[in-house]
Coordinates of C-alpha atoms and ligand atoms in Angstrom, one line a residue:
X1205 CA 63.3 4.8 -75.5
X1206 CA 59.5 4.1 -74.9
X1207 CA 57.4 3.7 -77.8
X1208 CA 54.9 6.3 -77.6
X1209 CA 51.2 4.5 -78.5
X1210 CA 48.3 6.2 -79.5
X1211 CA 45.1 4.1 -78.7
X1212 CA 41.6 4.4 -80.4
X1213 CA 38.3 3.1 -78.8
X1214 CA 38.6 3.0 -74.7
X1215 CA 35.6 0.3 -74.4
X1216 CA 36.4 -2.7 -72.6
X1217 CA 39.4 -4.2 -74.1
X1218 CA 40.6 -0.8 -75.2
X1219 CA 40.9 0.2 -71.3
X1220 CA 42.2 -2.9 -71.0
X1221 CA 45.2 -2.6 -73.7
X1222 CA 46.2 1.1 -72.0
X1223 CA 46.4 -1.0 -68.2
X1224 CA 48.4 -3.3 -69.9
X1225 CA 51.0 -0.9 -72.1
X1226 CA 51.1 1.0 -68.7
X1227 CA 51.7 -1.5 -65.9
X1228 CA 52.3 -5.2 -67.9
X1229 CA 54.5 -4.1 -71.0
X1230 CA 58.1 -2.9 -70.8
X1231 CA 59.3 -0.3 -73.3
X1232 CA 55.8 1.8 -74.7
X1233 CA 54.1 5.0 -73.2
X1234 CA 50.5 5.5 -73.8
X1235 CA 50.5 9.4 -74.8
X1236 CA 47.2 10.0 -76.8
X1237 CA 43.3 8.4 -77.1
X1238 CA 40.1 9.3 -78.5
X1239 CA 36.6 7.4 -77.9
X1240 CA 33.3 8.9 -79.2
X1241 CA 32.5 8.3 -75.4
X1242 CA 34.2 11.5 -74.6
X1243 CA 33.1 11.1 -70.9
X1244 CA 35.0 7.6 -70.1
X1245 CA 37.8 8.6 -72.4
X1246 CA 38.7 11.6 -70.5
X1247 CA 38.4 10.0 -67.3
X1248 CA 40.9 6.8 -68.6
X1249 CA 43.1 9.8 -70.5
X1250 CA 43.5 11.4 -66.0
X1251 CA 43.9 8.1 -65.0
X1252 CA 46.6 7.3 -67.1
X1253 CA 48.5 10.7 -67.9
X1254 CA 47.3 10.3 -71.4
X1255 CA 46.1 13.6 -73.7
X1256 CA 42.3 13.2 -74.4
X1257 CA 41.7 13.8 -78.5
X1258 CA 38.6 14.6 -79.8
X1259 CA 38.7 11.9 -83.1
X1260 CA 40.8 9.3 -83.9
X1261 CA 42.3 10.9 -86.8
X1262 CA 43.8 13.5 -84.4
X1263 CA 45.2 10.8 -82.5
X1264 CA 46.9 9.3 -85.8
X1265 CA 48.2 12.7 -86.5
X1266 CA 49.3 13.5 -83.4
X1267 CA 53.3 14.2 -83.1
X1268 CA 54.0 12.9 -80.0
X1269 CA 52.6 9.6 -81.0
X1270 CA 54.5 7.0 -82.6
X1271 CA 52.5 4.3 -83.2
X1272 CA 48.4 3.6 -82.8
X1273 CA 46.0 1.0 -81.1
X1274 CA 42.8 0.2 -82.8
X1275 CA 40.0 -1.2 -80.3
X1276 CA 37.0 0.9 -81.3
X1277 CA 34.1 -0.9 -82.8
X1278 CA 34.3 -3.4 -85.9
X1279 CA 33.0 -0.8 -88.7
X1280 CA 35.7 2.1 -87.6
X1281 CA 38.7 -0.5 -87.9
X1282 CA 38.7 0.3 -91.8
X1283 CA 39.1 4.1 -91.4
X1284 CA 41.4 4.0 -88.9
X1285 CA 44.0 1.5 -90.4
X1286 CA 43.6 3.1 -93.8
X1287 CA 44.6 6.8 -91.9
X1288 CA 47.4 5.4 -89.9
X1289 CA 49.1 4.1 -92.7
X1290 CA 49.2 6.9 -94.9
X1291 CA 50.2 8.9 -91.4
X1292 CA 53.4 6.2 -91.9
X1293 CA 52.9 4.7 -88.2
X1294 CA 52.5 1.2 -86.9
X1295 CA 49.3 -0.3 -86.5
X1296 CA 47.8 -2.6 -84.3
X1297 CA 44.3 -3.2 -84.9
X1298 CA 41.9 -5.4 -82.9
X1299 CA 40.2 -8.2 -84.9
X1300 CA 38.6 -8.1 -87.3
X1301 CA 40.6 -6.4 -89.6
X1302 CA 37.4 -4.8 -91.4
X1303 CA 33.8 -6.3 -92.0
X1304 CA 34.4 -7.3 -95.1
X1305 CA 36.9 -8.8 -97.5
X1306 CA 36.3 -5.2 -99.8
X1307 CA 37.4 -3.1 -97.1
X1308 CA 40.4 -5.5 -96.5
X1309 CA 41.6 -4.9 -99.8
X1310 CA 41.2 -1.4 -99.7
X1311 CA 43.8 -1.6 -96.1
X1312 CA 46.0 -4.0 -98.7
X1313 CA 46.3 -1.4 -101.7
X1314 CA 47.3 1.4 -99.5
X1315 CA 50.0 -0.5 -97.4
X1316 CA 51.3 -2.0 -100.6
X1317 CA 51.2 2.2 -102.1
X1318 CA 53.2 3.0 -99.0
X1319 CA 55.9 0.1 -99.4
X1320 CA 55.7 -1.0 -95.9
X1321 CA 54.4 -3.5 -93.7
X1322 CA 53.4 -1.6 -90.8
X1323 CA 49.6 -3.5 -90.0
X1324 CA 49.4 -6.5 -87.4
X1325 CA 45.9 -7.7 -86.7
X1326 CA 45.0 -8.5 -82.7
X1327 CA 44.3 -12.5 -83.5
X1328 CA 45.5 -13.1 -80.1
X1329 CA 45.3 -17.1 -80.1
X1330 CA 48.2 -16.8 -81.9
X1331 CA 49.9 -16.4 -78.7
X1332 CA 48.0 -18.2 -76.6
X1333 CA 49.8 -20.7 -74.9
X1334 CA 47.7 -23.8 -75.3
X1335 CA 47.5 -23.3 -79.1
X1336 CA 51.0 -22.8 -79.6
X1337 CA 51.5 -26.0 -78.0
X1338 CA 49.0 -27.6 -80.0
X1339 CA 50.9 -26.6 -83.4
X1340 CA 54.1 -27.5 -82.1
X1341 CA 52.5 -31.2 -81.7
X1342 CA 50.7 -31.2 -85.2
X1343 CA 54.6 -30.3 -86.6
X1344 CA 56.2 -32.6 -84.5
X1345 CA 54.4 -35.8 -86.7
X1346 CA 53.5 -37.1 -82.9
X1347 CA 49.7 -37.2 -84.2
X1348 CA 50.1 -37.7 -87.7
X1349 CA 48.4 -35.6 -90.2
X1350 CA 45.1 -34.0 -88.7
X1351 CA 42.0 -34.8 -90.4
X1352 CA 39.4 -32.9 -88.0
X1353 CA 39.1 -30.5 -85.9
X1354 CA 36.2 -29.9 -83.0
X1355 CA 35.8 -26.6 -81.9
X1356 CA 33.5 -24.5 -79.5
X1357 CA 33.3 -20.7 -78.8
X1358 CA 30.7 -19.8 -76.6
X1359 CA 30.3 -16.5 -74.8
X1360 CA 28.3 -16.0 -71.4
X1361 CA 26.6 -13.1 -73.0
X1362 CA 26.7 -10.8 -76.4
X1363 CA 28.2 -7.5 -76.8
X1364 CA 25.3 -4.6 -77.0
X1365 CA 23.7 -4.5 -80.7
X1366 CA 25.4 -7.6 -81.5
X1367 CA 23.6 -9.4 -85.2
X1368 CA 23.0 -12.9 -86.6
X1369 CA 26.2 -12.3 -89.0
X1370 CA 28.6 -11.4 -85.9
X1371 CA 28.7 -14.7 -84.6
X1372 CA 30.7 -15.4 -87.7
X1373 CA 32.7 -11.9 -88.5
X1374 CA 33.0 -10.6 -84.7
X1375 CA 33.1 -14.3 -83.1
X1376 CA 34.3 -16.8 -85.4
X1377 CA 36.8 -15.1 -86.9
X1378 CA 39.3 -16.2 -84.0
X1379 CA 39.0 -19.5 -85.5
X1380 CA 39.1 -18.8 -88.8
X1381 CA 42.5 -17.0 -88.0
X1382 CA 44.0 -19.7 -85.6
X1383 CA 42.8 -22.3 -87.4
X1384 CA 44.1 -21.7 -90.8
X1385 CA 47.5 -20.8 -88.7
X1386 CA 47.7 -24.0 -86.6
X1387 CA 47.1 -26.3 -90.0
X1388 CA 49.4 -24.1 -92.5
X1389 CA 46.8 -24.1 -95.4
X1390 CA 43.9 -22.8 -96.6
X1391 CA 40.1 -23.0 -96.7
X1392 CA 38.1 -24.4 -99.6
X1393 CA 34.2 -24.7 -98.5
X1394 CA 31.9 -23.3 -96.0
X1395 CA 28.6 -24.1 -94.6
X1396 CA 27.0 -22.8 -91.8
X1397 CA 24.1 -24.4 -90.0
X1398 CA 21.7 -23.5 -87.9
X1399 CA 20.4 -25.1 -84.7
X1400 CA 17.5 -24.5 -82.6
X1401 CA 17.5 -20.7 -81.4
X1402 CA 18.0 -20.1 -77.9
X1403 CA 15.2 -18.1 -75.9
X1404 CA 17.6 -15.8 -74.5
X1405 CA 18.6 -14.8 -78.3
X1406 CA 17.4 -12.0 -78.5
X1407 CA 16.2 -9.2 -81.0
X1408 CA 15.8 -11.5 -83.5
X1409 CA 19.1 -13.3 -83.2
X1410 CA 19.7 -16.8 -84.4
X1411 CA 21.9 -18.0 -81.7
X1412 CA 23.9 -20.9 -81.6
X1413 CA 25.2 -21.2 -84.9
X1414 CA 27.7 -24.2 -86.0
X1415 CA 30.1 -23.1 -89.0
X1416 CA 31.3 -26.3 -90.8
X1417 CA 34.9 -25.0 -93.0
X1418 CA 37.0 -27.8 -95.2
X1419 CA 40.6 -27.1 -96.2
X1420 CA 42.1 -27.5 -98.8
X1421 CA 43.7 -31.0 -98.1
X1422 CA 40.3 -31.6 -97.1
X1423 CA 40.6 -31.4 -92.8
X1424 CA 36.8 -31.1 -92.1
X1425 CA 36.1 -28.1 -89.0
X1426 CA 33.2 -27.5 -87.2
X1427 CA 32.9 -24.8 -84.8
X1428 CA 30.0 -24.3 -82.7
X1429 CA 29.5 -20.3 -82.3
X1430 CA 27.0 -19.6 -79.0
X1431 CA 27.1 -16.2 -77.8
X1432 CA 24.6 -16.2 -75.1
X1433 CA 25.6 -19.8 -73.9
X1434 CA 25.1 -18.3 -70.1
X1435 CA 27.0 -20.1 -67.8
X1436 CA 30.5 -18.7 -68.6
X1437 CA 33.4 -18.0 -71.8
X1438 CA 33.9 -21.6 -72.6
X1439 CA 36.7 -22.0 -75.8
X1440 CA 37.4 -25.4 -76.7
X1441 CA 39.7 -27.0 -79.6
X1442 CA 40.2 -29.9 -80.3
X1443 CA 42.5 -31.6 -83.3
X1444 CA 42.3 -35.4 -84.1
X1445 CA 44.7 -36.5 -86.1
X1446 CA 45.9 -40.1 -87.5
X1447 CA 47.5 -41.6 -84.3
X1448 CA 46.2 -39.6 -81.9
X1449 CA 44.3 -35.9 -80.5
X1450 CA 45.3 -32.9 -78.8
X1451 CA 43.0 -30.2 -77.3
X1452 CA 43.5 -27.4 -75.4
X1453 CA 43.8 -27.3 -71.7
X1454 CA 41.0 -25.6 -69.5
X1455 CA 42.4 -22.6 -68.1
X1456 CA 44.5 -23.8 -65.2
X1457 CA 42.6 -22.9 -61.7
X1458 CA 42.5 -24.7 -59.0
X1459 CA 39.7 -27.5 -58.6
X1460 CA 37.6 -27.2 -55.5
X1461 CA 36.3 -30.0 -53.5
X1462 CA 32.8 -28.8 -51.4
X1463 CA 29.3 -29.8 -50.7
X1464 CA 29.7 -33.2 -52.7
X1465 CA 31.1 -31.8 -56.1
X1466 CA 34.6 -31.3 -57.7
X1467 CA 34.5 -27.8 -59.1
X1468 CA 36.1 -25.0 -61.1
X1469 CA 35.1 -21.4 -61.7
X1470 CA 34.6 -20.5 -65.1
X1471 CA 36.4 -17.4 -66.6
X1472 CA 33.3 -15.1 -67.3
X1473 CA 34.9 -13.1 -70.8
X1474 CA 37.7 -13.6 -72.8
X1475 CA 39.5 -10.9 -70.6
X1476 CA 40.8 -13.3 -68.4
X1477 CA 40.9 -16.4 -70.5
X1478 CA 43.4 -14.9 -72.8
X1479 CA 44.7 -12.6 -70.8
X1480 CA 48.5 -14.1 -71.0
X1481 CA 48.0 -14.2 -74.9
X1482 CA 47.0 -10.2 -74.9
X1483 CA 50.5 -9.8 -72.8
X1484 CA 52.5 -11.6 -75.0
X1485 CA 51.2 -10.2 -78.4
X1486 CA 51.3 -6.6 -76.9
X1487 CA 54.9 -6.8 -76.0
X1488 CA 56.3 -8.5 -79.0
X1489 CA 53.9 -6.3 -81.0
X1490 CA 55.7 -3.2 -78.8
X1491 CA 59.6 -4.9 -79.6
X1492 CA 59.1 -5.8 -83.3
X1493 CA 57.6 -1.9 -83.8
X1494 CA 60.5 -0.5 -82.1
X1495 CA 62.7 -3.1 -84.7
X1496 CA 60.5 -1.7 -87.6
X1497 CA 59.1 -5.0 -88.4
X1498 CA 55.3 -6.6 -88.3
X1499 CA 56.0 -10.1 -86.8
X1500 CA 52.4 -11.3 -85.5
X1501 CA 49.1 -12.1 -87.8
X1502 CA 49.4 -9.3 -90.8
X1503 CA 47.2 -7.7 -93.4
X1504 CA 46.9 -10.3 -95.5
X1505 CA 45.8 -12.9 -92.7
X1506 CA 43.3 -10.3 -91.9
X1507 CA 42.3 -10.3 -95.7
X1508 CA 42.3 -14.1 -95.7
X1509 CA 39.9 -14.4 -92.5
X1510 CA 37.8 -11.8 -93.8
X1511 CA 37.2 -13.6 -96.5
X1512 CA 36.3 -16.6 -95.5
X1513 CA 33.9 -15.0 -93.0
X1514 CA 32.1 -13.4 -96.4
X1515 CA 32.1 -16.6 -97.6
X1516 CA 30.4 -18.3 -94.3
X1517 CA 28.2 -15.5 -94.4
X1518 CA 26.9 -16.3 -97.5
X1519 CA 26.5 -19.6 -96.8
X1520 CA 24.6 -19.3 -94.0
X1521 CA 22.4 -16.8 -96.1
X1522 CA 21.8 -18.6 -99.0
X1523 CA 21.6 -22.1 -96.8
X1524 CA 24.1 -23.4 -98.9
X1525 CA 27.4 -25.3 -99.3
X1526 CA 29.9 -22.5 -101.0
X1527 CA 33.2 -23.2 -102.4
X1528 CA 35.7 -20.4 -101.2
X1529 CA 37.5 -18.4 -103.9
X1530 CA 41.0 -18.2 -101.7
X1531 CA 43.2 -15.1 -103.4
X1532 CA 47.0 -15.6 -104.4
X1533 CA 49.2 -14.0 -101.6
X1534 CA 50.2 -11.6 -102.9
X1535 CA 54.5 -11.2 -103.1
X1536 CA 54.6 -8.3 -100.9
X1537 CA 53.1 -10.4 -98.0
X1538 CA 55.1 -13.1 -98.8
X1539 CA 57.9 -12.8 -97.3
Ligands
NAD1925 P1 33.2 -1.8 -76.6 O1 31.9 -1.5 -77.1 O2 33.3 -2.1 -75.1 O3 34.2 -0.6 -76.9 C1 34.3 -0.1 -78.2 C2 34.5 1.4 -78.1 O4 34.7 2.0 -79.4 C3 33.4 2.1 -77.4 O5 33.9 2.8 -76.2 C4 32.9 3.1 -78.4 O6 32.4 4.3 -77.9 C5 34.1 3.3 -79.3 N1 33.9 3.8 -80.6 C6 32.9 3.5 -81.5 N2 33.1 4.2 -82.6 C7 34.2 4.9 -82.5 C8 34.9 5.8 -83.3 N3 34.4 6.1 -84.6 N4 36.0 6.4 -82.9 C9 36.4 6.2 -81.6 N5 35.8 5.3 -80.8 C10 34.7 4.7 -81.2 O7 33.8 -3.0 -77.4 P2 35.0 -3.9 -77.1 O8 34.6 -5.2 -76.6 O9 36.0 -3.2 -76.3 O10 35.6 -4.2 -78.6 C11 36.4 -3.2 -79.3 C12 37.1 -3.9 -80.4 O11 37.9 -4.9 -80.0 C13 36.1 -4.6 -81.4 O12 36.6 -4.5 -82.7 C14 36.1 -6.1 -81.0 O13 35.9 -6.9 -82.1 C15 37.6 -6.2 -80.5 N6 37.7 -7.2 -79.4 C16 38.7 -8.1 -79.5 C17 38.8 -9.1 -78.5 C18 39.9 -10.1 -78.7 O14 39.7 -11.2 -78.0 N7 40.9 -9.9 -79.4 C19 38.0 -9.1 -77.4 C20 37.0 -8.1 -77.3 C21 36.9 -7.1 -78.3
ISE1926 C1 34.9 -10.4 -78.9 O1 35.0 -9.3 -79.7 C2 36.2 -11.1 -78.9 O2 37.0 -11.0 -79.8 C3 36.2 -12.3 -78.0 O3 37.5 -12.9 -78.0 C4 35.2 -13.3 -78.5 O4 35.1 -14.4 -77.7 C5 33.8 -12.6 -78.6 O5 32.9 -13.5 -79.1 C6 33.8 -11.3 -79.4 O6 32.6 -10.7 -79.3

């Protein structure tokens, strides 16, 4: 039987997630959606045989819906997973998790209340080919232990009304997450610096940003954050480790030969770029619901990153080096 999804948000990856539970993902239905852009929403609800609600909570509540997609913007995620749960359905919410580490914890207390796992966070990387092959060499010893890791995230543009602080909570958080993932341990200090602004940065945007993390075994991370870097999306990872360094692939297209040059297109968003990553969380995500089981990044690792992106935040206000208070995991999540 099809799981019957309920999806929140119909921007552009929300649109995107209801394509792929219609025409990529085997086993799930999308029934129900709600977007404060009631125009766009009903027109995606006709296109896809979906039923048009007027608020999200409706869609939570909804009876013919089984289990809910969060992609509406950052500040609503908090809401939204908070009402799911206590409506006792499965929840997949786009990163991040919440905006801050407060509102994490609030998400936390009222899964643990229910006695459930039922949250998964949409850190995607996690199922992103190139990285998984990049952990599977850290674990294999074939590098030895890694001691740093060179990172880039640049966008070609940034999202409408996007702020100084979301290069960190709304960009960098991907790192955070796949990062902390990839190495199996946790984050000690942050420090963010701040280059030269770019011209095209605009209402007052400081834009590129480099975010410098150390874990706790003392692996030293930098991870230049550009959002308006123009040319293209442009991700890049790179982990050097005792006896040698792996980095992530450029997407695989084909290289053109013309007019004197060797050349390949760069993807423009993330929507392409990861687009085999979205597939593959989306259908375990759909499998392990219908097993009654969270199996990708949970709660907790939303907590974790949420923290750490406080504590970059900080940082970066204060201009200062700050030591990150990691929390216990708690035994629920610890499984
Ligand atoms: P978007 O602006 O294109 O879409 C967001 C939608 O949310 C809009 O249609 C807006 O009208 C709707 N919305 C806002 N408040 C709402 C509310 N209270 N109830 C219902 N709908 C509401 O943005 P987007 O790029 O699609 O991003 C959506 C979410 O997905 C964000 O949280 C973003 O961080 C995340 N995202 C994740 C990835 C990824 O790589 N995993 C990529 C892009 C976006
Ligand atoms: C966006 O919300 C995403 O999650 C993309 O993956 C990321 O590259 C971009 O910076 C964010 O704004």
């Amino acid at each position: 039987m099809d799981l019957r999804v309920g999806v929140i948000g119909t921007g552009a990856i929300g649109e995107d997630h209801i394509r792929r539970l219609t025409n990529v993902i085997t086993g799930a239905k999308v029934m129900a959606l709600s977007d404060i852009n009631v125009e766009k929403a009903k027109r995606i609800a006709d296109k896809y045989g979906a039923k048009f609600y007027a608020t999200g909570e409706e869609v939570i509540e909804a009876p013919e819906v089984d289990a809910i997609v969060i992609a509406s913007w950052d500040p609503t995620h908090t809401q939204y997973v908070i009402a799911s749960i206590k409506a006792g359905k499965f929840v997949l919410c786009e990163k991040p998790l919440a905006t801050s580490a407060e509102d994490c914890k609030k998400i936390l207390e009222t899964e643990i209340e229910g006695g459930k796992q039922l949250v998964q966070v949409g850190f995607m990387r996690r199922f992103d080919r190139g990285y998984r092959q990049i952990k599977s060499v850290i674990e294999s010893g074939k590098i030895g232990q890694p001691l740093m890791v060179h990172c880039v995230h640049r966008n070609r543009i940034p999202g409408p009304k996007h702020t100084t602080e979301m290069n960190i909570k709304n960009s960098v958080i991907h790192e955070i997450d796949v990062l902390r993932w990839l190495l199996g341990e946790e984050y000690k200090i942050a420090q963010v610096l701040m280059p030269k602004s770019s011209r095209l940065a605009e209402d007052g945007l400081r834009d590129p940003q480099i975010v410098l993390l150390e874990t706790q075994s003392g692996v030293r991370i930098d991870v230049e954050s550009f959002v308006n870097c123009q040319y293209g999306y442009d991700v890049q990872c790179e982990v050097v480790g005792e006896t040698g360094t792996i980095r992530l692939p450029d997407p695989a297209n084909v290289v053109m030969c013309s007019q004197g040059a060797h050349s390949y297109e760069i993807f423009p968003d993330w929507s392409d770029r990861f687009v085999e990553a979205y597939d593959i969380e989306f259908q375990q995500w759909v499998d392990a619901v219908k097993q009654g089981v969270v199996k990708g990044a949970t709660a907790w690792d939303g907590y974790i990153a949420c923290v750490t992106a406080d504590a970059c935040t900080e940082a970066r206000e204060k201009g200062t080096i700050m030591n990150i208070t990691m929390p216990e995991c708690q035994k629920f999540y610890n499984k």
